[in-house]
């Protein structure tokens, strides 16, 4: 089903569209009327202060949290209300901010769980394929996930999401708890490489400047709504915006509304 109103406002073919999504954990919405779009091969970042609703948006897109209103389109098909496994079958991968690997399983078992929709033969092939992307995994295969460092763990979490060769990948703070240098490597090399291979990447980040440097487009979420959106290079140039998305001007920003 093709839906004409899904035509992206910013002139790129949008592969993933969250349209006017309102969602929350109780009667009061946590995010309101949030619209974000990601095209194939694009990295789009969602920035904003702690508690702005970034993870909530990811959960609403991935079917972990029901919408109060709005819809999610994947390749122009309305997938609102789809379960996580149905979305995975349609090419949507998700690396959540927490609980991103199974602690008691080995690295290899984690990858295999990530490929649960695959036939056996393809499972082994895809373990090889993600190991080519993250060569360090070769030596870690038999280690229990709980014994991994923060960086290793995040690598396994991303590799696990790649097992199903997603065409869109949602990454919720992939560099949290990583040393600065490693965070740069994850964003500039791994995440960029996924986009260059044609994947649509929706990236939530606390490292706003680093994220904007690798992104094509950015949204700044404040208090559950999109406060500003623009091409990443324009956001990088704006002087007034740092205070808002770093959260320092958060009370003032809220007071303005
Ligand atoms: N499981 C939950 N139940 C109730 N409230 C939640 C839950 N998760 C997050 N919240 C609340 O929703 C708001 C947005 O949280 P979140 O989406 O995690 O923000 P961010 O990812 O931008 O830091 C916060 O006020 C947070 O306390
Ligand atoms: Mg979060």
PDB file of C-alpha atoms in Angstrom, residues 41-219:
ATOM      1  CA  UNK A  41      21.829   5.469   3.017  1.00  0.00           C
ATOM      2  CA  UNK A  42      21.131   8.339   5.376  1.00  0.00           C
ATOM      3  CA  UNK A  43      22.159   8.805   8.979  1.00  0.00           C
ATOM      4  CA  UNK A  44      19.568  10.841  10.832  1.00  0.00           C
ATOM      5  CA  UNK A  45      20.223  11.720  14.441  1.00  0.00           C
ATOM      6  CA  UNK A  46      17.828  12.497  17.242  1.00  0.00           C
ATOM      7  CA  UNK A  47      19.426  14.686  19.889  1.00  0.00           C
ATOM      8  CA  UNK A  48      18.143  16.258  23.032  1.00  0.00           C
ATOM      9  CA  UNK A  49      18.554  16.510  26.788  1.00  0.00           C
ATOM     10  CA  UNK A  50      18.122  13.572  29.109  1.00  0.00           C
ATOM     11  CA  UNK A  51      14.476  12.703  29.540  1.00  0.00           C
ATOM     12  CA  UNK A  52      13.445  14.461  26.312  1.00  0.00           C
ATOM     13  CA  UNK A  53      11.791  11.278  25.044  1.00  0.00           C
ATOM     14  CA  UNK A  54      14.416   9.972  22.593  1.00  0.00           C
ATOM     15  CA  UNK A  55      14.281   6.365  23.822  1.00  0.00           C
ATOM     16  CA  UNK A  56      10.505   6.605  24.049  1.00  0.00           C
ATOM     17  CA  UNK A  57      10.410   7.564  20.374  1.00  0.00           C
ATOM     18  CA  UNK A  58      12.566   4.541  19.499  1.00  0.00           C
ATOM     19  CA  UNK A  59      10.287   2.271  21.528  1.00  0.00           C
ATOM     20  CA  UNK A  60       7.210   3.729  19.813  1.00  0.00           C
ATOM     21  CA  UNK A  61       8.757   3.125  16.366  1.00  0.00           C
ATOM     22  CA  UNK A  62       9.799  -0.439  17.177  1.00  0.00           C
ATOM     23  CA  UNK A  63       6.435  -1.514  18.568  1.00  0.00           C
ATOM     24  CA  UNK A  64       7.629  -1.787  22.173  1.00  0.00           C
ATOM     25  CA  UNK A  65       5.262   0.975  23.171  1.00  0.00           C
ATOM     26  CA  UNK A  66       1.775   1.438  21.662  1.00  0.00           C
ATOM     27  CA  UNK A  67       0.959   4.768  20.028  1.00  0.00           C
ATOM     28  CA  UNK A  68      -1.790   7.003  21.318  1.00  0.00           C
ATOM     29  CA  UNK A  69      -1.905   8.535  17.848  1.00  0.00           C
ATOM     30  CA  UNK A  70       0.192   8.834  14.704  1.00  0.00           C
ATOM     31  CA  UNK A  71       1.676   6.072  12.586  1.00  0.00           C
ATOM     32  CA  UNK A  72       4.904   4.489  11.431  1.00  0.00           C
ATOM     33  CA  UNK A  73       5.596   3.801   7.751  1.00  0.00           C
ATOM     34  CA  UNK A  74       8.276   1.386   6.615  1.00  0.00           C
ATOM     35  CA  UNK A  75       8.939   1.496   2.885  1.00  0.00           C
ATOM     36  CA  UNK A  76       5.565   3.263   2.467  1.00  0.00           C
ATOM     37  CA  UNK A  77       3.678   0.524   4.324  1.00  0.00           C
ATOM     38  CA  UNK A  78       1.837   1.426   7.516  1.00  0.00           C
ATOM     39  CA  UNK A  79       3.407  -0.815  10.170  1.00  0.00           C
ATOM     40  CA  UNK A  80       1.827   0.861  13.197  1.00  0.00           C
ATOM     41  CA  UNK A  81       0.976  -1.749  15.778  1.00  0.00           C
ATOM     42  CA  UNK A  82       3.312  -4.370  14.303  1.00  0.00           C
ATOM     43  CA  UNK A  83       5.181  -6.482  16.825  1.00  0.00           C
ATOM     44  CA  UNK A  84       8.932  -6.299  17.084  1.00  0.00           C
ATOM     45  CA  UNK A  85       9.440  -9.626  15.267  1.00  0.00           C
ATOM     46  CA  UNK A  86       7.112  -8.566  12.445  1.00  0.00           C
ATOM     47  CA  UNK A  87       9.147  -5.395  12.049  1.00  0.00           C
ATOM     48  CA  UNK A  88      12.378  -7.405  12.087  1.00  0.00           C
ATOM     49  CA  UNK A  89      10.978  -9.548   9.275  1.00  0.00           C
ATOM     50  CA  UNK A  90      10.402  -6.336   7.317  1.00  0.00           C
ATOM     51  CA  UNK A  91      13.996  -5.184   7.732  1.00  0.00           C
ATOM     52  CA  UNK A  92      13.912  -3.074  10.873  1.00  0.00           C
ATOM     53  CA  UNK A  93      16.787  -3.593  13.305  1.00  0.00           C
ATOM     54  CA  UNK A  94      16.940  -2.052  16.775  1.00  0.00           C
ATOM     55  CA  UNK A  95      19.772  -1.731  19.272  1.00  0.00           C
ATOM     56  CA  UNK A  96      18.138  -0.517  22.495  1.00  0.00           C
ATOM     57  CA  UNK A  97      19.898   1.746  24.976  1.00  0.00           C
ATOM     58  CA  UNK A  98      19.890  -0.958  27.665  1.00  0.00           C
ATOM     59  CA  UNK A  99      19.434  -4.736  27.652  1.00  0.00           C
ATOM     60  CA  UNK A 100      21.124  -4.894  24.286  1.00  0.00           C
ATOM     61  CA  UNK A 101      22.714  -8.354  24.715  1.00  0.00           C
ATOM     62  CA  UNK A 102      21.866 -11.476  26.709  1.00  0.00           C
ATOM     63  CA  UNK A 103      24.336 -11.569  29.592  1.00  0.00           C
ATOM     64  CA  UNK A 104      24.252 -15.310  30.198  1.00  0.00           C
ATOM     65  CA  UNK A 105      24.808 -16.264  26.550  1.00  0.00           C
ATOM     66  CA  UNK A 106      28.096 -16.383  24.692  1.00  0.00           C
ATOM     67  CA  UNK A 107      28.874 -13.870  21.966  1.00  0.00           C
ATOM     68  CA  UNK A 108      28.172 -16.488  19.287  1.00  0.00           C
ATOM     69  CA  UNK A 109      24.868 -17.411  20.921  1.00  0.00           C
ATOM     70  CA  UNK A 110      23.929 -13.738  21.039  1.00  0.00           C
ATOM     71  CA  UNK A 111      24.573 -13.470  17.304  1.00  0.00           C
ATOM     72  CA  UNK A 112      22.530 -16.608  16.675  1.00  0.00           C
ATOM     73  CA  UNK A 113      19.622 -15.240  18.699  1.00  0.00           C
ATOM     74  CA  UNK A 114      19.886 -12.074  16.581  1.00  0.00           C
ATOM     75  CA  UNK A 115      19.467 -14.231  13.489  1.00  0.00           C
ATOM     76  CA  UNK A 116      16.486 -16.149  14.828  1.00  0.00           C
ATOM     77  CA  UNK A 117      14.434 -15.600  11.684  1.00  0.00           C
ATOM     78  CA  UNK A 118      17.107 -17.179   9.454  1.00  0.00           C
ATOM     79  CA  UNK A 119      17.398 -20.743   8.202  1.00  0.00           C
ATOM     80  CA  UNK A 120      20.355 -22.655   9.736  1.00  0.00           C
ATOM     81  CA  UNK A 121      22.662 -22.397   6.715  1.00  0.00           C
ATOM     82  CA  UNK A 122      22.202 -18.647   6.461  1.00  0.00           C
ATOM     83  CA  UNK A 123      22.722 -18.255  10.191  1.00  0.00           C
ATOM     84  CA  UNK A 124      26.331 -19.477   9.919  1.00  0.00           C
ATOM     85  CA  UNK A 125      26.918 -17.388   6.807  1.00  0.00           C
ATOM     86  CA  UNK A 126      25.688 -14.256   8.523  1.00  0.00           C
ATOM     87  CA  UNK A 127      27.834 -14.893  11.596  1.00  0.00           C
ATOM     88  CA  UNK A 128      30.780 -14.864   9.156  1.00  0.00           C
ATOM     89  CA  UNK A 129      29.482 -11.708   7.477  1.00  0.00           C
ATOM     90  CA  UNK A 130      29.119  -9.697  10.708  1.00  0.00           C
ATOM     91  CA  UNK A 131      32.518 -10.986  11.848  1.00  0.00           C
ATOM     92  CA  UNK A 132      33.975  -9.461   8.691  1.00  0.00           C
ATOM     93  CA  UNK A 133      32.377  -6.158   9.653  1.00  0.00           C
ATOM     94  CA  UNK A 134      33.645  -6.444  13.253  1.00  0.00           C
ATOM     95  CA  UNK A 135      36.812  -8.601  13.035  1.00  0.00           C
ATOM     96  CA  UNK A 136      37.380  -8.376  16.811  1.00  0.00           C
ATOM     97  CA  UNK A 137      34.373 -10.641  17.281  1.00  0.00           C
ATOM     98  CA  UNK A 138      36.327 -13.630  15.923  1.00  0.00           C
ATOM     99  CA  UNK A 139      38.318 -13.895  19.163  1.00  0.00           C
ATOM    100  CA  UNK A 140      35.333 -13.197  21.395  1.00  0.00           C
ATOM    101  CA  UNK A 141      32.881 -15.797  20.124  1.00  0.00           C
ATOM    102  CA  UNK A 142      32.981 -18.144  23.094  1.00  0.00           C
ATOM    103  CA  UNK A 143      33.086 -15.501  25.790  1.00  0.00           C
ATOM    104  CA  UNK A 144      30.049 -14.947  27.998  1.00  0.00           C
ATOM    105  CA  UNK A 145      28.479 -11.589  27.253  1.00  0.00           C
ATOM    106  CA  UNK A 146      28.548 -10.526  30.918  1.00  0.00           C
ATOM    107  CA  UNK A 147      32.375 -10.631  30.755  1.00  0.00           C
ATOM    108  CA  UNK A 148      32.633  -8.142  27.907  1.00  0.00           C
ATOM    109  CA  UNK A 149      33.817  -4.552  28.281  1.00  0.00           C
ATOM    110  CA  UNK A 150      31.378  -1.744  27.441  1.00  0.00           C
ATOM    111  CA  UNK A 151      32.870  -1.303  23.982  1.00  0.00           C
ATOM    112  CA  UNK A 152      32.891  -5.011  23.183  1.00  0.00           C
ATOM    113  CA  UNK A 153      29.344  -5.332  24.387  1.00  0.00           C
ATOM    114  CA  UNK A 154      28.096  -2.519  22.159  1.00  0.00           C
ATOM    115  CA  UNK A 155      29.922  -4.046  19.202  1.00  0.00           C
ATOM    116  CA  UNK A 156      28.171  -7.363  19.831  1.00  0.00           C
ATOM    117  CA  UNK A 157      24.821  -5.581  20.217  1.00  0.00           C
ATOM    118  CA  UNK A 158      25.238  -3.861  16.849  1.00  0.00           C
ATOM    119  CA  UNK A 159      26.526  -7.078  15.225  1.00  0.00           C
ATOM    120  CA  UNK A 160      23.516  -8.914  16.625  1.00  0.00           C
ATOM    121  CA  UNK A 161      21.150  -6.394  15.014  1.00  0.00           C
ATOM    122  CA  UNK A 162      23.032  -6.810  11.713  1.00  0.00           C
ATOM    123  CA  UNK A 163      22.429 -10.574  11.662  1.00  0.00           C
ATOM    124  CA  UNK A 164      19.128 -10.039   9.828  1.00  0.00           C
ATOM    125  CA  UNK A 165      20.713  -7.600   7.325  1.00  0.00           C
ATOM    126  CA  UNK A 166      18.346  -4.780   8.285  1.00  0.00           C
ATOM    127  CA  UNK A 167      17.500  -2.077   5.767  1.00  0.00           C
ATOM    128  CA  UNK A 168      16.829   0.332   8.605  1.00  0.00           C
ATOM    129  CA  UNK A 169      18.674   0.342  11.899  1.00  0.00           C
ATOM    130  CA  UNK A 170      17.700   2.219  15.062  1.00  0.00           C
ATOM    131  CA  UNK A 171      20.619   2.824  17.401  1.00  0.00           C
ATOM    132  CA  UNK A 172      19.859   4.210  20.847  1.00  0.00           C
ATOM    133  CA  UNK A 173      23.020   5.797  22.241  1.00  0.00           C
ATOM    134  CA  UNK A 174      25.492   3.319  20.743  1.00  0.00           C
ATOM    135  CA  UNK A 175      28.431   5.214  22.249  1.00  0.00           C
ATOM    136  CA  UNK A 176      27.158   5.499  25.826  1.00  0.00           C
ATOM    137  CA  UNK A 177      29.810   4.237  28.289  1.00  0.00           C
ATOM    138  CA  UNK A 178      32.477   4.169  25.578  1.00  0.00           C
ATOM    139  CA  UNK A 179      35.764   6.042  25.775  1.00  0.00           C
ATOM    140  CA  UNK A 180      35.859   9.131  23.553  1.00  0.00           C
ATOM    141  CA  UNK A 181      38.186   7.579  20.952  1.00  0.00           C
ATOM    142  CA  UNK A 182      36.137   4.412  20.685  1.00  0.00           C
ATOM    143  CA  UNK A 183      32.914   6.453  20.423  1.00  0.00           C
ATOM    144  CA  UNK A 184      34.402   8.274  17.451  1.00  0.00           C
ATOM    145  CA  UNK A 185      35.324   4.975  15.814  1.00  0.00           C
ATOM    146  CA  UNK A 186      31.831   3.539  16.329  1.00  0.00           C
ATOM    147  CA  UNK A 187      30.178   6.602  14.777  1.00  0.00           C
ATOM    148  CA  UNK A 188      32.628   7.499  12.010  1.00  0.00           C
ATOM    149  CA  UNK A 189      33.481   3.978  10.924  1.00  0.00           C
ATOM    150  CA  UNK A 190      30.833   1.439  11.905  1.00  0.00           C
ATOM    151  CA  UNK A 191      27.694   3.552  11.705  1.00  0.00           C
ATOM    152  CA  UNK A 192      28.857   5.423   8.624  1.00  0.00           C
ATOM    153  CA  UNK A 193      29.731   2.149   6.898  1.00  0.00           C
ATOM    154  CA  UNK A 194      26.211   0.815   7.490  1.00  0.00           C
ATOM    155  CA  UNK A 195      24.706   3.897   5.879  1.00  0.00           C
ATOM    156  CA  UNK A 196      27.157   3.766   2.982  1.00  0.00           C
ATOM    157  CA  UNK A 197      25.992   0.188   2.384  1.00  0.00           C
ATOM    158  CA  UNK A 198      22.463   1.560   1.902  1.00  0.00           C
ATOM    159  CA  UNK A 199      21.041   1.095   5.378  1.00  0.00           C
ATOM    160  CA  UNK A 200      18.796   3.854   6.757  1.00  0.00           C
ATOM    161  CA  UNK A 201      20.147   4.722  10.204  1.00  0.00           C
ATOM    162  CA  UNK A 202      18.212   6.494  12.952  1.00  0.00           C
ATOM    163  CA  UNK A 203      20.722   7.410  15.622  1.00  0.00           C
ATOM    164  CA  UNK A 204      20.009   8.658  19.125  1.00  0.00           C
ATOM    165  CA  UNK A 205      23.090  10.256  20.673  1.00  0.00           C
ATOM    166  CA  UNK A 206      24.228  12.212  23.700  1.00  0.00           C
ATOM    167  CA  UNK A 207      27.434  13.139  21.868  1.00  0.00           C
ATOM    168  CA  UNK A 208      25.666  15.795  19.850  1.00  0.00           C
ATOM    169  CA  UNK A 209      28.610  17.225  17.915  1.00  0.00           C
ATOM    170  CA  UNK A 210      30.102  13.835  17.054  1.00  0.00           C
ATOM    171  CA  UNK A 211      26.684  12.634  15.951  1.00  0.00           C
ATOM    172  CA  UNK A 212      26.025  15.679  13.765  1.00  0.00           C
ATOM    173  CA  UNK A 213      29.414  15.287  12.108  1.00  0.00           C
ATOM    174  CA  UNK A 214      28.486  11.835  10.785  1.00  0.00           C
ATOM    175  CA  UNK A 215      24.787  12.563  10.193  1.00  0.00           C
ATOM    176  CA  UNK A 216      22.952  13.916   7.178  1.00  0.00           C
ATOM    177  CA  UNK A 217      20.063  15.362   9.116  1.00  0.00           C
ATOM    178  CA  UNK A 218      19.169  16.014  12.738  1.00  0.00           C
ATOM    179  CA  UNK A 219      16.167  16.469  14.969  1.00  0.00           C
TER     180      UNK A 219
END
